Coordinates of C-alpha atoms in Angstrom, one line a residue:
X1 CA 31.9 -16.0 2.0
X2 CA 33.6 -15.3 -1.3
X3 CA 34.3 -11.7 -1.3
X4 CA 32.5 -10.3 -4.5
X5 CA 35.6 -9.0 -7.4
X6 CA 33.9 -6.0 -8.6
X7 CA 35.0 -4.8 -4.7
X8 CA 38.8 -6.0 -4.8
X9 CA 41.4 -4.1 -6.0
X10 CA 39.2 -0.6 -6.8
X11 CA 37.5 -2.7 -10.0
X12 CA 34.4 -0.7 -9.3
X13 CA 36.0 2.8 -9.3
X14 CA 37.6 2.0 -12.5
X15 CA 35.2 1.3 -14.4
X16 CA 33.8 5.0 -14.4
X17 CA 34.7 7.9 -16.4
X18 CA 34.3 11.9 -15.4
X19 CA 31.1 11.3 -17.6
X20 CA 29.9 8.8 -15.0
X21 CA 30.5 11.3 -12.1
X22 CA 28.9 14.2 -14.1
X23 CA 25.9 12.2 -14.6
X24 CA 26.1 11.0 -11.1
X25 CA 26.1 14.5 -9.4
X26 CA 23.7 16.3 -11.7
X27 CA 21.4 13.4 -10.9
X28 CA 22.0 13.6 -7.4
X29 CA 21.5 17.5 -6.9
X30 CA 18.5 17.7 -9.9
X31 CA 16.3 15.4 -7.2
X32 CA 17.7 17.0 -3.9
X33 CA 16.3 20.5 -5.0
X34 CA 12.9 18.7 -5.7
X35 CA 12.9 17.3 -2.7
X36 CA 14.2 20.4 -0.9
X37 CA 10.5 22.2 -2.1
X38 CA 8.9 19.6 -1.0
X39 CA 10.6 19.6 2.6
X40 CA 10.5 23.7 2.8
X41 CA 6.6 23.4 3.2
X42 CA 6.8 20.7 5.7
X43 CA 9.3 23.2 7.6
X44 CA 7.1 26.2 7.6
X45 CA 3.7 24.9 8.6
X46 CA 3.7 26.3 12.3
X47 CA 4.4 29.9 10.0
X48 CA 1.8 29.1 7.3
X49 CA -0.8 27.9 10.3
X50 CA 0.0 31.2 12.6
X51 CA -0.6 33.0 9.2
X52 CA -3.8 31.7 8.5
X53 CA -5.4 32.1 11.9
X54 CA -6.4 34.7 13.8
X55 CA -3.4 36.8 15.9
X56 CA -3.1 34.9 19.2
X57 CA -6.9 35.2 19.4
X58 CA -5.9 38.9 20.1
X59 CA -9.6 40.2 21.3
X60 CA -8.6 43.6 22.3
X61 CA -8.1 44.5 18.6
X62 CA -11.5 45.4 17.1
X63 CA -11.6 45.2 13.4
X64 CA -15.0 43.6 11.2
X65 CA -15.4 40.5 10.5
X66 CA -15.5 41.1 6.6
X67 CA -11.5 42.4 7.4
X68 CA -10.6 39.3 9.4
X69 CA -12.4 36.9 6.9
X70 CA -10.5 38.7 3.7
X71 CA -7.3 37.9 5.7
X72 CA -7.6 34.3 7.5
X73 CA -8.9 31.1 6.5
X74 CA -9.4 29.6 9.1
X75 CA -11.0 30.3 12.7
X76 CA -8.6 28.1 14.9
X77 CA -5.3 26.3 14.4
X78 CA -6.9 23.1 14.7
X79 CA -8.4 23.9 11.5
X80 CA -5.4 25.3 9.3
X81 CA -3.4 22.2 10.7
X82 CA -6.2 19.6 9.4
X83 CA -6.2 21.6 5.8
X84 CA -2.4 21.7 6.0
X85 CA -2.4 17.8 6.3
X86 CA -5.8 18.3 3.1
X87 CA -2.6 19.8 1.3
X88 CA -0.2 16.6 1.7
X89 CA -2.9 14.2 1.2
X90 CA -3.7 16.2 -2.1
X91 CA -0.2 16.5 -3.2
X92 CA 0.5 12.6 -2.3
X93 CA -2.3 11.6 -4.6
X94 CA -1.5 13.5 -7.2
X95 CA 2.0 13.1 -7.2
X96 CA 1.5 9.0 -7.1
X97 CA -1.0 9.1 -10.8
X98 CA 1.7 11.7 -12.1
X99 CA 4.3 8.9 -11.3
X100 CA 2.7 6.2 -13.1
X101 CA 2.2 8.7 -16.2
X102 CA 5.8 9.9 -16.1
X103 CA 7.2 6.3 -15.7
X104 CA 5.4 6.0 -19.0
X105 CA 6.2 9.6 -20.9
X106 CA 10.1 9.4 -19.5
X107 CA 10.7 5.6 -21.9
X108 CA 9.1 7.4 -24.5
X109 CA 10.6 10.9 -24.4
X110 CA 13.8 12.8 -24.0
X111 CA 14.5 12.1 -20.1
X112 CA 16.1 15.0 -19.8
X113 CA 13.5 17.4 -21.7
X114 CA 11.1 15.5 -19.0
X115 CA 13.4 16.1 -16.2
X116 CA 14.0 19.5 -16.8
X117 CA 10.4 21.3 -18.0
X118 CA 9.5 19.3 -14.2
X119 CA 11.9 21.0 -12.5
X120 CA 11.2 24.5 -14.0
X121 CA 7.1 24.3 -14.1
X122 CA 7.5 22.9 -10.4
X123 CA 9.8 25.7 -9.3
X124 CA 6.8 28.3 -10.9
X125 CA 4.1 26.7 -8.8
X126 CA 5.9 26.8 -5.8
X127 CA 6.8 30.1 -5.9
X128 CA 3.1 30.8 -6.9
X129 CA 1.9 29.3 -3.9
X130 CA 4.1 29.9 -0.9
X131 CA 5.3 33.3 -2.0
X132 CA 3.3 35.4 -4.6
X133 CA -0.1 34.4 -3.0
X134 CA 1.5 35.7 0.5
X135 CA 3.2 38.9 -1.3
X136 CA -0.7 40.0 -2.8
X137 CA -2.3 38.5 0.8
X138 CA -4.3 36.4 -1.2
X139 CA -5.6 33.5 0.6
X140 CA -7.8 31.2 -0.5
X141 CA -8.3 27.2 -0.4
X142 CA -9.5 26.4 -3.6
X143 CA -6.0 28.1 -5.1
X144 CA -4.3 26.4 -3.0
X145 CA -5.7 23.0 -3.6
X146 CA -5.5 23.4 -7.7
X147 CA -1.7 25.0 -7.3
X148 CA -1.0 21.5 -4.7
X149 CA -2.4 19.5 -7.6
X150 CA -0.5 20.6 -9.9
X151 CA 2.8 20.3 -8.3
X152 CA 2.2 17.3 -7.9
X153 CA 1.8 16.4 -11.0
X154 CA 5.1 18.1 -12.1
X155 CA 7.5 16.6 -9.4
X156 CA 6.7 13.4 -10.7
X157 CA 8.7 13.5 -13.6
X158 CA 11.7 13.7 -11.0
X159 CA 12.2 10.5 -9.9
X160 CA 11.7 7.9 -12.6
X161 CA 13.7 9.7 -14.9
X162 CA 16.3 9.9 -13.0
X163 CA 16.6 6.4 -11.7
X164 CA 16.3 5.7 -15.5
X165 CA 19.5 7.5 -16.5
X166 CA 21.5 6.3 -13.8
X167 CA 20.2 2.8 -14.7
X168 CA 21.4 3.9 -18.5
X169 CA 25.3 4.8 -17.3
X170 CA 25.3 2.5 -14.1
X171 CA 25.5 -1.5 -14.5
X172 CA 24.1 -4.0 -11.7
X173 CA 27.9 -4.1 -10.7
X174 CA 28.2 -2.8 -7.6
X175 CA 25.0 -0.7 -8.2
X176 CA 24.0 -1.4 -4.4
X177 CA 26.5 0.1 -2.9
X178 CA 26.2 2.8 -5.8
X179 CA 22.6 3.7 -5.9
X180 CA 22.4 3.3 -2.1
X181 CA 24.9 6.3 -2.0
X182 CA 22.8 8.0 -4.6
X183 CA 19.8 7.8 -3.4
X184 CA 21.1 10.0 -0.4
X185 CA 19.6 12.4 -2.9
X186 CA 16.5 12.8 -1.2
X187 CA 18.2 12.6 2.1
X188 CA 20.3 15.7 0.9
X189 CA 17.5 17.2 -0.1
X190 CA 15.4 17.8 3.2
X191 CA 18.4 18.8 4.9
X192 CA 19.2 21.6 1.9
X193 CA 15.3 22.4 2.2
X194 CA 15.5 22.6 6.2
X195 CA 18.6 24.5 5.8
X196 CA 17.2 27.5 3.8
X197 CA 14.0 27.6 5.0
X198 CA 15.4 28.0 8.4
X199 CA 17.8 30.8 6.9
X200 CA 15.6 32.8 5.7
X201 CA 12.4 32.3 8.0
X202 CA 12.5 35.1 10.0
X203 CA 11.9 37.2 7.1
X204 CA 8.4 35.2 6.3
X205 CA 7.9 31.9 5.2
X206 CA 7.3 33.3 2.0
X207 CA 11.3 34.0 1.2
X208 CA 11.7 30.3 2.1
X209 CA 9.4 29.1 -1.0
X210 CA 10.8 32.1 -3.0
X211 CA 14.9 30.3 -2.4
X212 CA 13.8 27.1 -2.7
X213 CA 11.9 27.6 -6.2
X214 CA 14.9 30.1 -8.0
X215 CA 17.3 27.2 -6.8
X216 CA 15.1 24.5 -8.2
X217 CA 14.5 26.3 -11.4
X218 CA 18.6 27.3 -11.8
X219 CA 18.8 23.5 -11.7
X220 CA 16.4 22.8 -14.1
X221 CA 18.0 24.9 -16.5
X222 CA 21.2 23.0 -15.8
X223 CA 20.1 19.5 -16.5
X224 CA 18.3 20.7 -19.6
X225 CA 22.0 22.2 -21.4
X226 CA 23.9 19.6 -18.8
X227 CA 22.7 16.2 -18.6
X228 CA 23.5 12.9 -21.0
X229 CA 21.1 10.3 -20.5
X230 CA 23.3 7.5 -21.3
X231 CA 26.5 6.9 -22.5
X232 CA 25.6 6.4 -26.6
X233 CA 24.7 10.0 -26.5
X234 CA 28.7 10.6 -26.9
X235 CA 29.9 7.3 -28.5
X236 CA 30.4 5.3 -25.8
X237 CA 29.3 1.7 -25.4
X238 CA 26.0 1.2 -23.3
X239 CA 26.2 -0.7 -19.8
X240 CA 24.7 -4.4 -21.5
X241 CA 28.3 -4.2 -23.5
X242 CA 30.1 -3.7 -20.8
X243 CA 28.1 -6.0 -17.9
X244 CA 29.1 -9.3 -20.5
X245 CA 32.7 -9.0 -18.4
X246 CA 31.7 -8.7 -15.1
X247 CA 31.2 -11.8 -13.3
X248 CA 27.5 -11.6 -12.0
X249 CA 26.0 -10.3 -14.7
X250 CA 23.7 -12.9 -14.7
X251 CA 20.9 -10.8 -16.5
X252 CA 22.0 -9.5 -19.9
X253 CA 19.6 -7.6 -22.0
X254 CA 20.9 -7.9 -25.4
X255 CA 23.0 -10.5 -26.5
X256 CA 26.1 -8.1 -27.8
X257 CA 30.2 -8.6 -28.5
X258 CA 32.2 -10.8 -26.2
X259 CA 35.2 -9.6 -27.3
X260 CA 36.5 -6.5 -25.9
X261 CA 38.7 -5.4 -28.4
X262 CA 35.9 -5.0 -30.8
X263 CA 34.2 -2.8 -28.5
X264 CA 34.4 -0.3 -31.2
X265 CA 32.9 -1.5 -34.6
X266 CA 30.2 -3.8 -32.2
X267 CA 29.2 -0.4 -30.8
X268 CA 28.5 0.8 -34.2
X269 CA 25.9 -2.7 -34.6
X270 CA 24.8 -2.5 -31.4
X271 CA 23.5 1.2 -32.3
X272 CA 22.0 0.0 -35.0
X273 CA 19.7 -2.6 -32.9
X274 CA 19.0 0.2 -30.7
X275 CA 17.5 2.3 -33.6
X276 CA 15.0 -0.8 -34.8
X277 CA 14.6 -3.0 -31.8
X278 CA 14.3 -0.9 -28.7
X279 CA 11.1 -0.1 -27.8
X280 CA 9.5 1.1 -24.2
X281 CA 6.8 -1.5 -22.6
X282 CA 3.9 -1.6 -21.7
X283 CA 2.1 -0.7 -18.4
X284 CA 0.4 -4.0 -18.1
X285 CA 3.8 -5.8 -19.2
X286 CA 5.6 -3.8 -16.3
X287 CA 3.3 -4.5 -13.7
X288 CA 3.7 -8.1 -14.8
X289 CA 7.5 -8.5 -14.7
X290 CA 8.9 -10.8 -11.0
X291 CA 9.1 -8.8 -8.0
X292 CA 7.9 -5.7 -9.4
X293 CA 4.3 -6.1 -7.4
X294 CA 5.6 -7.6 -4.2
X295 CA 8.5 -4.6 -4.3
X296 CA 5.5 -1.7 -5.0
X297 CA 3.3 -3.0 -2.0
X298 CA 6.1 -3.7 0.1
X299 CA 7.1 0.2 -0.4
X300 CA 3.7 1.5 0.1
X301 CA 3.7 -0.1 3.4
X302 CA 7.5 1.4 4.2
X303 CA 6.8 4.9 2.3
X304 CA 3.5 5.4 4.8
X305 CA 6.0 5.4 7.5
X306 CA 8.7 7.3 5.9
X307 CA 6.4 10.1 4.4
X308 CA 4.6 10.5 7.9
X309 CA 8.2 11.7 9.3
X310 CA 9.1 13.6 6.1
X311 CA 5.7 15.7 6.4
X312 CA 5.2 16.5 10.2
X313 CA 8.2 15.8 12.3
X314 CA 9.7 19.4 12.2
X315 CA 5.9 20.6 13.1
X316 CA 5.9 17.5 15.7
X317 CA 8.9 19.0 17.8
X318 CA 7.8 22.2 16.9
X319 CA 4.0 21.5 19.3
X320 CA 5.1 18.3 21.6
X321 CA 8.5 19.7 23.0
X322 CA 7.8 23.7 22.7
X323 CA 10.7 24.1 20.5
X324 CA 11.5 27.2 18.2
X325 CA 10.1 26.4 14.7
X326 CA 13.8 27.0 13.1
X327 CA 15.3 24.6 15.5
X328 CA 12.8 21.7 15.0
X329 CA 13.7 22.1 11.1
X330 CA 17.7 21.6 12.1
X331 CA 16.9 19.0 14.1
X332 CA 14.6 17.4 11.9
X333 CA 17.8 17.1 9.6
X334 CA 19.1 13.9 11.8
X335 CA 16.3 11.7 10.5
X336 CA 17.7 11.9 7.1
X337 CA 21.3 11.4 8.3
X338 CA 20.4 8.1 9.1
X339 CA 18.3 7.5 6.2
X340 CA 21.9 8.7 4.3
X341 CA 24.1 5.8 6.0
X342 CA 21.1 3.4 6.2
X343 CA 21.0 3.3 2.4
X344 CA 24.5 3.1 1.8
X345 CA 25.6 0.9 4.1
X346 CA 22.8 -1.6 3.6
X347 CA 23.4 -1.2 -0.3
X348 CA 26.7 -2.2 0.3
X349 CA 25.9 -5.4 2.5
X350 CA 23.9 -6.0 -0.2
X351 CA 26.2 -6.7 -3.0
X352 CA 28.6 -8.5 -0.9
X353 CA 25.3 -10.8 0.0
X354 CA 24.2 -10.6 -3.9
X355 CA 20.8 -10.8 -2.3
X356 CA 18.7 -7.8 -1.3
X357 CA 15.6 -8.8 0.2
X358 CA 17.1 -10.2 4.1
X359 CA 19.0 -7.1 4.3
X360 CA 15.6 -5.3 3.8
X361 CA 14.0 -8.1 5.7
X362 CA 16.1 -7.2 9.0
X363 CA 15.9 -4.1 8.6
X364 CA 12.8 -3.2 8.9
X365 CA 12.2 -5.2 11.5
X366 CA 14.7 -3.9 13.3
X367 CA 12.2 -0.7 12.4
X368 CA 9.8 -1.5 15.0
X369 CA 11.7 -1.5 17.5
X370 CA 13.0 2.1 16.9
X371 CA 9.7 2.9 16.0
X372 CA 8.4 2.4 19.8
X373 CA 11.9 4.1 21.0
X374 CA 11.6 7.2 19.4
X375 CA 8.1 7.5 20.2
X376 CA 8.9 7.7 24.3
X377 CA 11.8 10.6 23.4
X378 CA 12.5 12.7 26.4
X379 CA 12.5 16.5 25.9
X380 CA 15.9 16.0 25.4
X381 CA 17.4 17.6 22.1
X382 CA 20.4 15.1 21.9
X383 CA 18.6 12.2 23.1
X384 CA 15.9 12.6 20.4
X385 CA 18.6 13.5 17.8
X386 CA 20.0 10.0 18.6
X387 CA 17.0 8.1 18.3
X388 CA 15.8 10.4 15.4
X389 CA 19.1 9.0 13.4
X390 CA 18.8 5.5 14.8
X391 CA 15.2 5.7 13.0
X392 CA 15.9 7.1 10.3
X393 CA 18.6 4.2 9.5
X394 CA 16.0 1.5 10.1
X395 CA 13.5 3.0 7.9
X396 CA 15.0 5.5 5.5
X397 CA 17.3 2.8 4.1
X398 CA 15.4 0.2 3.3
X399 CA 13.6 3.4 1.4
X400 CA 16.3 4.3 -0.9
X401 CA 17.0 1.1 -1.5
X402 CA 13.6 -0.3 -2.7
X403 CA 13.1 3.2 -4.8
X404 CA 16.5 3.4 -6.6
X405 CA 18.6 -0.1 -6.5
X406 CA 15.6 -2.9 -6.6
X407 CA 13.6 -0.3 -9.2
X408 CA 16.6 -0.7 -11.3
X409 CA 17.1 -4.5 -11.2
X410 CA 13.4 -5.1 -11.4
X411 CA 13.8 -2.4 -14.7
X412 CA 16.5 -4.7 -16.1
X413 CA 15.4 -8.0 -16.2
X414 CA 15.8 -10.7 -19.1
X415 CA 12.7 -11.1 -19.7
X416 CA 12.8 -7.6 -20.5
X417 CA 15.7 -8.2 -23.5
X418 CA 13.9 -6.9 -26.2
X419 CA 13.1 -3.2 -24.6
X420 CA 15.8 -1.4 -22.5
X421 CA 13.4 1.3 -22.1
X422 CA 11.6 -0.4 -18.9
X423 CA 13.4 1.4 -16.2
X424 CA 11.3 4.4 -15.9
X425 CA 7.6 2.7 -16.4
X426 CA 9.1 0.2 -13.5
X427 CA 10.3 3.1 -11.0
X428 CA 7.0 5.0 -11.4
X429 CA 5.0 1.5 -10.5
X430 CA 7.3 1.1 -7.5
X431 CA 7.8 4.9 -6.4
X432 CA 3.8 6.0 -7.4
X433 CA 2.0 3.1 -5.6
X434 CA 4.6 3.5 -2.7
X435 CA 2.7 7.4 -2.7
X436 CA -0.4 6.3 -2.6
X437 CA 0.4 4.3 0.4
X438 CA 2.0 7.5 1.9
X439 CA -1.4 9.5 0.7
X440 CA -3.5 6.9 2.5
X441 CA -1.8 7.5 5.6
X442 CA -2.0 11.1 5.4
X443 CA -6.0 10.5 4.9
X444 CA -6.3 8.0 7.7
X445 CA -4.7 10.9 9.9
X446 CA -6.7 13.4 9.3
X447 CA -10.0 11.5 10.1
X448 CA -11.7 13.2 13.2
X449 CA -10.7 11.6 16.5
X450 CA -12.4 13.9 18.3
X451 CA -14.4 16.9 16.8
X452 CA -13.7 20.4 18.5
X453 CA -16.1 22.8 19.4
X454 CA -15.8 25.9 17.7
X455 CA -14.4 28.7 20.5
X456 CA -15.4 31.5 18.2
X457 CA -18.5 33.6 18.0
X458 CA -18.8 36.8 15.5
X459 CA -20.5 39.0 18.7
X460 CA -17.8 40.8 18.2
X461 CA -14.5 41.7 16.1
X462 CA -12.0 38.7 17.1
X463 CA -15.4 36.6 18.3
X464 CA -15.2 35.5 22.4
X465 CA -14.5 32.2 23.5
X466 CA -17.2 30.2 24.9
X467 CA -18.0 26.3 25.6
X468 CA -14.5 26.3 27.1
X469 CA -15.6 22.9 28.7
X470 CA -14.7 21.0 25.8
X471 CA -11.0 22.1 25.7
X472 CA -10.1 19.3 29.1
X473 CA -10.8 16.5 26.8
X474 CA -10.2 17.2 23.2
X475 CA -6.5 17.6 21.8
X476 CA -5.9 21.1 21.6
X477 CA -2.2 22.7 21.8
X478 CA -1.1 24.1 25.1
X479 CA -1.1 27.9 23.9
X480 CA -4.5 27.5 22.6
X481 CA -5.4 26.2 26.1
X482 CA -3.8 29.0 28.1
X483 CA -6.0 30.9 26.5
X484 CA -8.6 29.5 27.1
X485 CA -8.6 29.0 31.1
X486 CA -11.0 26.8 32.7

């Protein structure tokens, strides 16, 4: 096997300029703080739950039930765990039509004005949510549905517009082994989210939404005075110039110089086509483009996986093995680990292939098998790291991959030569109906398996447990249970 030249002799490294790696890291960090505020309310669920319940069923505190109602939500932790898992379903949903919408506004707009008001108006409604609402004790589900909603809506403007601008300054050179180390992004970003929220937990959940949001909103500011969204924004020549002297650029966009020592004065024409010839297209011609279907479903079958990890596995360890809240988040912090070198390393096999669908092919069957390990972890913290890493490989790979380095080839096509402004409509296809297979799998777990009888009657201030029957066969946690004896 030929080994592929853009890897011989450092040909990939110098090819960028300190403008690349500017662009590369404020990319990189402006999606990992998104991601970190999405992981921080994964972290605190067994806080928020414990929150929104009554106190350990205390029954030898008498206070009315108009006091405990104004304060709780919920009667049992059944119930605030079914409405936490409302809230991801919610937020999923909402977050996959914002995608499709912000594919569309981001080839239209200013990416980074898009990028940035996200980042700030997401940071707001998070610290809305997890921390002012706790701060005024007010609790209630229709807020909390609307706020969900919302953010949603405004942490889709993250992806697609950033996929777009690394698409802008990074050519299909390489960009396996390139976008598979970038999109380590959202990786990065759980393990920053599980990293302050597990700071600052002891203090209330509430101070790790209240971190998580100022960070996120410093950031914003940052890419809005920071970020160039490609390289004709300071006078250099875009990546279609440069990919005419690389030796698989087998899909140009515009037919530009082939000289290189006219880069200059064809930069100057090649603006001018930009100015009267670029145009974004359409939805409908999007969804029509090779591979771009096939990619989407593909992901929403790979993101339902992903996302079920990504929502509940700190509050998994947390309830199956009886461990401490803050050291399920740190734990939790493996799976991404192995998403990190999955999607680099499989990037990078990749472009030494040329071909990226086998590597995904045999890795995600190799996925299965993983799968079925890590479900039969003993309660062994090293152990389940292990196989927590080894899944995360297997299945947050392929992941990245499909979201950032197929999105972009699939964004840059020739059939596409006439528009350069494809890449973000393409990533919010792939990304958005990879969330709405996430969302449906969020839905499909929150269908009753088995409905639990209520344990609480008002006869009294905290209520008294009766029908304690039902609690042998139905799936209640083993606290809940203790108090409850049969």
């Amino acid at each position: 096997m030929a080994w592929p030249s853009i890897f011989q002799r450092g040909t990939l490294l110098s090819q960028f300029s300190h403008h690349h790696v500017v662009v590369f890291l404020l990319t990189f960090f402006s999606y990992s703080l998104l991601h970190a505020s999405r992981k921080t309310f994964s972290n605190v669920k067994v806080s928020i739950s414990k929150q929104w319940t009554p106190s350990a069923f205390n029954t030898s505190i008498e206070l009315p039930v108009e006091i405990w109602s104004s304060n709780h939500l919920f009667p049992s932790a059944e119930e605030a765990t079914l409405f936490l898992g409302t809230l991801d379903t919610i937020f999923l949903f909402s977050y996959a039509v914002g995608l499709f919408i912000s594919g569309i506004i981001g080839d239209r707009l200013n990416l980074r004005w898009v990028l940035s008001f996200g980042m700030c108006s997401s940071a707001l409604v998070v610290f809305v949510f997890g921390t002012l609402t706790e701060w005024l004790h007010f609790y209630n589900k229709g807020l909390y549905c609307s706020l969900w909603i919302v953010n949603g809506l405004l942490q889709s403007t993250g992806w697609p517009c950033v996929v777009a601008v690394m698409g802008n300054w990074f050519g299909k050179a390489g960009r396996g082994v390139v976008f598979g180390l970038w999109s380590a992004c959202a990786s990065v970003g759980n393990i920053l989210g599980a990293c302050l929220a597990s700071s600052v937990l002891q203090y209330g959940y509430e101070y790790a939404f209240l971190v998580t949001a100022a960070v996120q909103f410093a950031g914003g500011i940052i890419i809005f005075f920071g970020l160039l969204v490609s390289p004709e924004e300071i006078g250099l020549p875009g990546i279609e110039a440069e990919e005419n002297f690389e030796e698989d650029s087998h899909r140009p966009l515009i037919s530009g110089a082939e000289n290189e020592d006219e880069a200059e004065p064809n930069y100057s024409i090649q603006e001018d086509k930009t100015i009267t010839q670029v145009k974004a297209i359409s939805f409908y011609q999007a969804c029509c483009l090779p591979g771009v279907i096939a990619y989407s479903l593909a992901y929403a079958c790979l993101k339902l996986v992903n996302y079920s990890f990504f929502f509940w596995l700190p509050f998994y360890l947390s309830n199956n093995f009886g461990w401490k809240e803050a050291e399920a988040d740190k734990l939790s912090i493996w799976y991404d680990v192995g998403g990190i070198i999955g999607g680099t390393l499989q990037g990078f096999i990749s472009d030494v292939l040329q071909k990226r669908a086998p590597v995904l092919a045999l890795s995600l069957l190799l996925a299965i098998g993983s799968l079925v390990g890590y479900s039969r972890s003993p309660n062994d913290k090293s152990i389940n790291a292990l196989l927590m890493a080894v899944t995360g490989f297997f299945i947050g790979g392929p992941s990245n991959m499909i979201s950032s380095a197929i999105s972009a080839d699939l964004g840059r096509q020739e059939l596409i030569q006439g528009s350069s402004e494809a890449l973000a409509t393409v990533t919010g296809i792939v990304d958005g109906t990879g969330s709405i297979g996430a969302a449906v799998g969020q839905m499909r777990k929150l269908m009753p398996r088995q409905k639990v009888t209520d344990c609480w009657s008002h006869s009294n201030a905290w209520g008294e447990l009766i029908r304690k029957e039902d609690l042998r066969t139905t799936n209640v946690p083993r606290e809940t249970r203790a108090m409850c004896p049969v």
